[in-house]
């Protein structure tokens, strides 16, 4: 996603519900180190977007409109949401 859309959208991973070492291990194991990551140790970011479980996604349009999705989307679902955002 980062390679394909990195110039058009900001992709940020928000890790929570664990300690920093476990979050860093997850990034390393999943090969997602090409995107920016934020450690939400306090859960404040998750709370701001009403994320209560993982996986979850928050898609934020240029006008600040937020659409959240709780649960897995898969690569096709993520591409579809990004394409929708870019079309707006």
Coordinates of N, CA and C in Angstrom, one line a residue:
X1 N 0.8 -1.2 0.0 CA 0.0 0.0 0.0 C 0.9 1.3 0.0
X2 N 1.9 1.2 0.8 CA 2.8 2.4 0.9 C 3.5 2.7 -0.4
X3 N 3.9 1.6 -1.1 CA 4.6 1.8 -2.4 C 3.6 2.4 -3.4
X4 N 2.4 1.8 -3.4 CA 1.4 2.2 -4.5 C 0.8 3.6 -4.2
X5 N 0.5 3.9 -2.9 CA -0.3 5.1 -2.6 C 0.4 6.1 -1.7
X6 N 1.7 5.8 -1.3 CA 2.4 6.6 -0.4 C 2.5 8.1 -0.8
X7 N 2.5 8.4 -2.1 CA 2.6 9.8 -2.5 C 1.2 10.5 -2.5
X8 N 0.1 9.7 -2.3 CA -1.2 10.3 -2.4 C -1.9 10.3 -1.0
X9 N -1.6 9.3 -0.2 CA -2.2 9.2 1.1 C -1.2 9.0 2.2
X10 N -1.5 9.3 3.4 CA -0.7 9.0 4.6 C -1.2 7.8 5.2
X11 N -0.3 6.8 5.3 CA -0.7 5.5 6.0 C 0.1 5.5 7.3
X12 N -0.7 5.3 8.4 CA -0.1 5.3 9.7 C -0.6 4.1 10.5
X13 N 0.3 3.4 11.1 CA -0.1 2.3 11.9 C -0.2 2.8 13.4
X14 N -1.3 2.5 14.0 CA -1.4 2.9 15.4 C -1.5 1.7 16.3
X15 N -0.4 1.4 17.0 CA -0.3 0.2 17.8 C -0.8 0.5 19.2
X16 N -1.5 -0.4 19.8 CA -2.0 -0.3 21.2 C -2.2 -1.6 21.8
X17 N -2.6 -1.5 23.1 CA -2.9 -2.7 23.9 C -1.8 -3.6 24.1
X18 N -0.6 -3.1 24.2 CA 0.6 -3.9 24.5 C 1.7 -2.9 24.9
X19 N 2.9 -3.5 25.2 CA 4.0 -2.6 25.6 C 4.8 -2.3 24.3
X20 N 5.7 -1.4 24.4 CA 6.4 -0.9 23.3 C 7.3 -2.0 22.6
X21 N 7.9 -2.8 23.4 CA 8.7 -3.9 22.8 C 7.9 -4.9 21.9
X22 N 6.7 -5.2 22.4 CA 5.8 -6.1 21.6 C 5.3 -5.4 20.4
X23 N 5.1 -4.1 20.4 CA 4.6 -3.3 19.2 C 5.8 -3.3 18.2
X24 N 7.0 -3.1 18.7 CA 8.1 -3.0 17.8 C 8.4 -4.4 17.2
X25 N 8.2 -5.5 17.9 CA 8.3 -6.8 17.4 C 7.2 -7.1 16.3
X26 N 6.0 -6.6 16.5 CA 4.9 -6.8 15.5 C 5.3 -6.1 14.2
X27 N 5.8 -4.9 14.3 CA 6.2 -4.2 13.1 C 7.3 -5.0 12.4
X28 N 8.3 -5.5 13.1 CA 9.4 -6.2 12.5 C 8.9 -7.5 11.9
X29 N 8.1 -8.3 12.6 CA 7.5 -9.6 12.1 C 6.7 -9.4 10.9
X30 N 5.9 -8.3 10.8 CA 4.9 -8.2 9.7 C 5.5 -7.4 8.5
X31 N 6.7 -6.9 8.7 CA 7.3 -6.2 7.5 C 6.7 -4.9 7.2
X32 N 6.0 -4.3 8.2 CA 5.3 -3.0 8.0 C 6.2 -1.8 8.4
X33 N 7.5 -2.0 8.4 CA 8.3 -0.9 8.8 C 8.5 0.2 7.8
X34 N 7.9 0.0 6.6 CA 8.0 1.1 5.6 C 6.9 2.2 5.8
X35 N 6.0 2.0 6.8 CA 5.0 3.0 7.1 C 5.3 3.6 8.4
X36 N 4.8 4.7 8.7 CA 4.9 5.4 10.0 C 4.1 4.6 11.0
X37 N 4.6 4.5 12.2 CA 3.8 3.9 13.3 C 3.8 4.8 14.5
X38 N 2.7 4.7 15.3 CA 2.6 5.5 16.5 C 2.2 4.5 17.6
X39 N 2.9 4.6 18.7 CA 2.5 3.7 19.9 C 1.5 4.4 20.7
X40 N 0.3 3.9 20.7 CA -0.8 4.5 21.5 C -0.8 3.8 22.9
X41 N 0.2 4.0 23.7 CA 0.3 3.3 25.0 C -0.9 3.6 25.9
X42 N -1.4 4.8 25.9 CA -2.5 5.2 26.8 C -3.9 4.9 26.2
X43 N -4.0 4.5 24.9 CA -5.3 4.2 24.3 C -6.0 5.5 23.9
X44 N -5.4 6.6 24.0 CA -6.1 7.9 23.7 C -6.5 8.0 22.2
X45 N -5.6 7.6 21.3 CA -5.9 7.7 19.9 C -7.0 6.7 19.5
X46 N -6.9 5.5 20.0 CA -8.0 4.5 19.8 C -9.3 5.1 20.3
X47 N -9.3 5.7 21.5 CA -10.5 6.3 22.0 C -11.1 7.4 21.2
X48 N -10.2 8.3 20.6 CA -10.6 9.4 19.8 C -11.4 8.9 18.6
X49 N -11.0 7.7 18.0 CA -11.6 7.2 16.8 C -12.6 6.1 17.2
X50 N -12.9 5.9 18.4 CA -13.9 4.9 18.9 C -13.5 3.5 18.4
X51 N -12.2 3.2 18.5 CA -11.7 1.9 18.2 C -11.7 1.0 19.4
X52 N -12.4 -0.1 19.4 CA -12.5 -0.9 20.7 C -11.9 -2.3 20.5
X53 N -11.5 -2.6 19.3 CA -10.8 -3.9 19.1 C -10.0 -3.8 17.9
X54 N -9.1 -4.8 17.7 CA -8.3 -4.9 16.5 C -8.5 -6.1 15.7
X55 N -8.3 -6.2 14.5 CA -7.8 -5.0 13.7 C -9.0 -4.0 13.5
X56 N -8.6 -2.8 13.2 CA -9.5 -1.7 12.9 C -8.8 -0.7 12.0
X57 N -9.7 0.0 11.3 CA -9.2 1.0 10.3 C -9.9 2.3 10.5
X58 N -9.2 3.4 10.4 CA -9.9 4.7 10.3 C -9.4 5.4 9.1
X59 N -10.4 5.7 8.2 CA -10.1 6.3 6.9 C -10.5 7.8 7.1
X60 N -9.6 8.7 6.9 CA -9.8 10.1 7.1 C -9.7 10.9 5.8
X61 N -10.8 11.5 5.4 CA -10.8 12.3 4.2 C -10.1 13.6 4.4
X62 N -9.8 14.3 3.3 CA -9.1 15.6 3.4 C -10.0 16.6 4.2
X63 N -11.3 16.5 4.2 CA -12.1 17.4 4.9 C -12.3 17.0 6.4
X64 N -11.6 16.0 6.8 CA -11.6 15.5 8.2 C -12.7 14.5 8.5
X65 N -13.5 14.1 7.6 CA -14.5 13.1 7.8 C -13.8 11.8 8.1
X66 N -14.3 11.1 9.1 CA -13.6 9.8 9.5 C -14.7 8.7 9.4
X67 N -14.2 7.6 8.7 CA -15.0 6.4 8.6 C -14.2 5.3 9.2
X68 N -14.7 4.6 10.2 CA -14.0 3.5 10.9 C -14.6 2.2 10.4
X69 N -13.7 1.2 10.4 CA -14.1 -0.2 10.1 C -13.4 -1.1 11.2
X70 N -14.3 -1.8 11.9 CA -13.7 -2.7 12.9 C -13.7 -4.1 12.2
X71 N -12.5 -4.7 12.3 CA -12.4 -6.0 11.7 C -11.4 -6.0 10.5
X72 N -11.1 -7.1 10.0 CA -10.1 -7.2 8.9 C -10.8 -6.8 7.6
X73 N -10.0 -6.2 6.7 CA -10.5 -5.8 5.4 C -9.8 -6.6 4.3
X74 N -8.6 -7.1 4.5 CA -7.8 -7.7 3.5 C -7.3 -6.7 2.5
X75 N -6.4 -7.1 1.7 CA -5.7 -6.1 0.8 C -6.7 -5.5 -0.2
X76 N -7.6 -6.3 -0.7 CA -8.6 -5.7 -1.7 C -9.5 -4.7 -1.0
X77 N -9.9 -5.0 0.2 CA -10.8 -4.0 0.9 C -10.1 -2.7 1.2
X78 N -8.8 -2.8 1.5 CA -8.1 -1.6 1.8 C -7.9 -0.8 0.5
X79 N -7.5 -1.5 -0.5 CA -7.4 -0.8 -1.8 C -8.7 -0.1 -2.2
X80 N -9.8 -0.8 -2.0 CA -11.1 -0.2 -2.4 C -11.4 1.1 -1.6
X81 N -11.1 1.1 -0.3 CA -11.3 2.2 0.6 C -10.4 3.4 0.2
X82 N -9.1 3.1 -0.1 CA -8.2 4.1 -0.6 C -8.7 4.7 -1.9
X83 N -9.0 3.9 -2.8 CA -9.5 4.4 -4.1 C -10.8 5.2 -3.9
X84 N -11.7 4.9 -3.0 CA -12.9 5.7 -2.7 C -12.4 7.1 -2.2
X85 N -11.5 7.1 -1.3 CA -11.0 8.4 -0.7 C -10.4 9.2 -1.8
X86 N -9.6 8.6 -2.7 CA -8.9 9.4 -3.7 C -9.9 9.9 -4.8
X87 N -11.0 9.3 -4.9 CA -12.0 9.7 -5.9 C -12.8 10.9 -5.4
X88 N -12.8 11.1 -4.1 CA -13.6 12.2 -3.5 C -13.0 13.6 -3.7

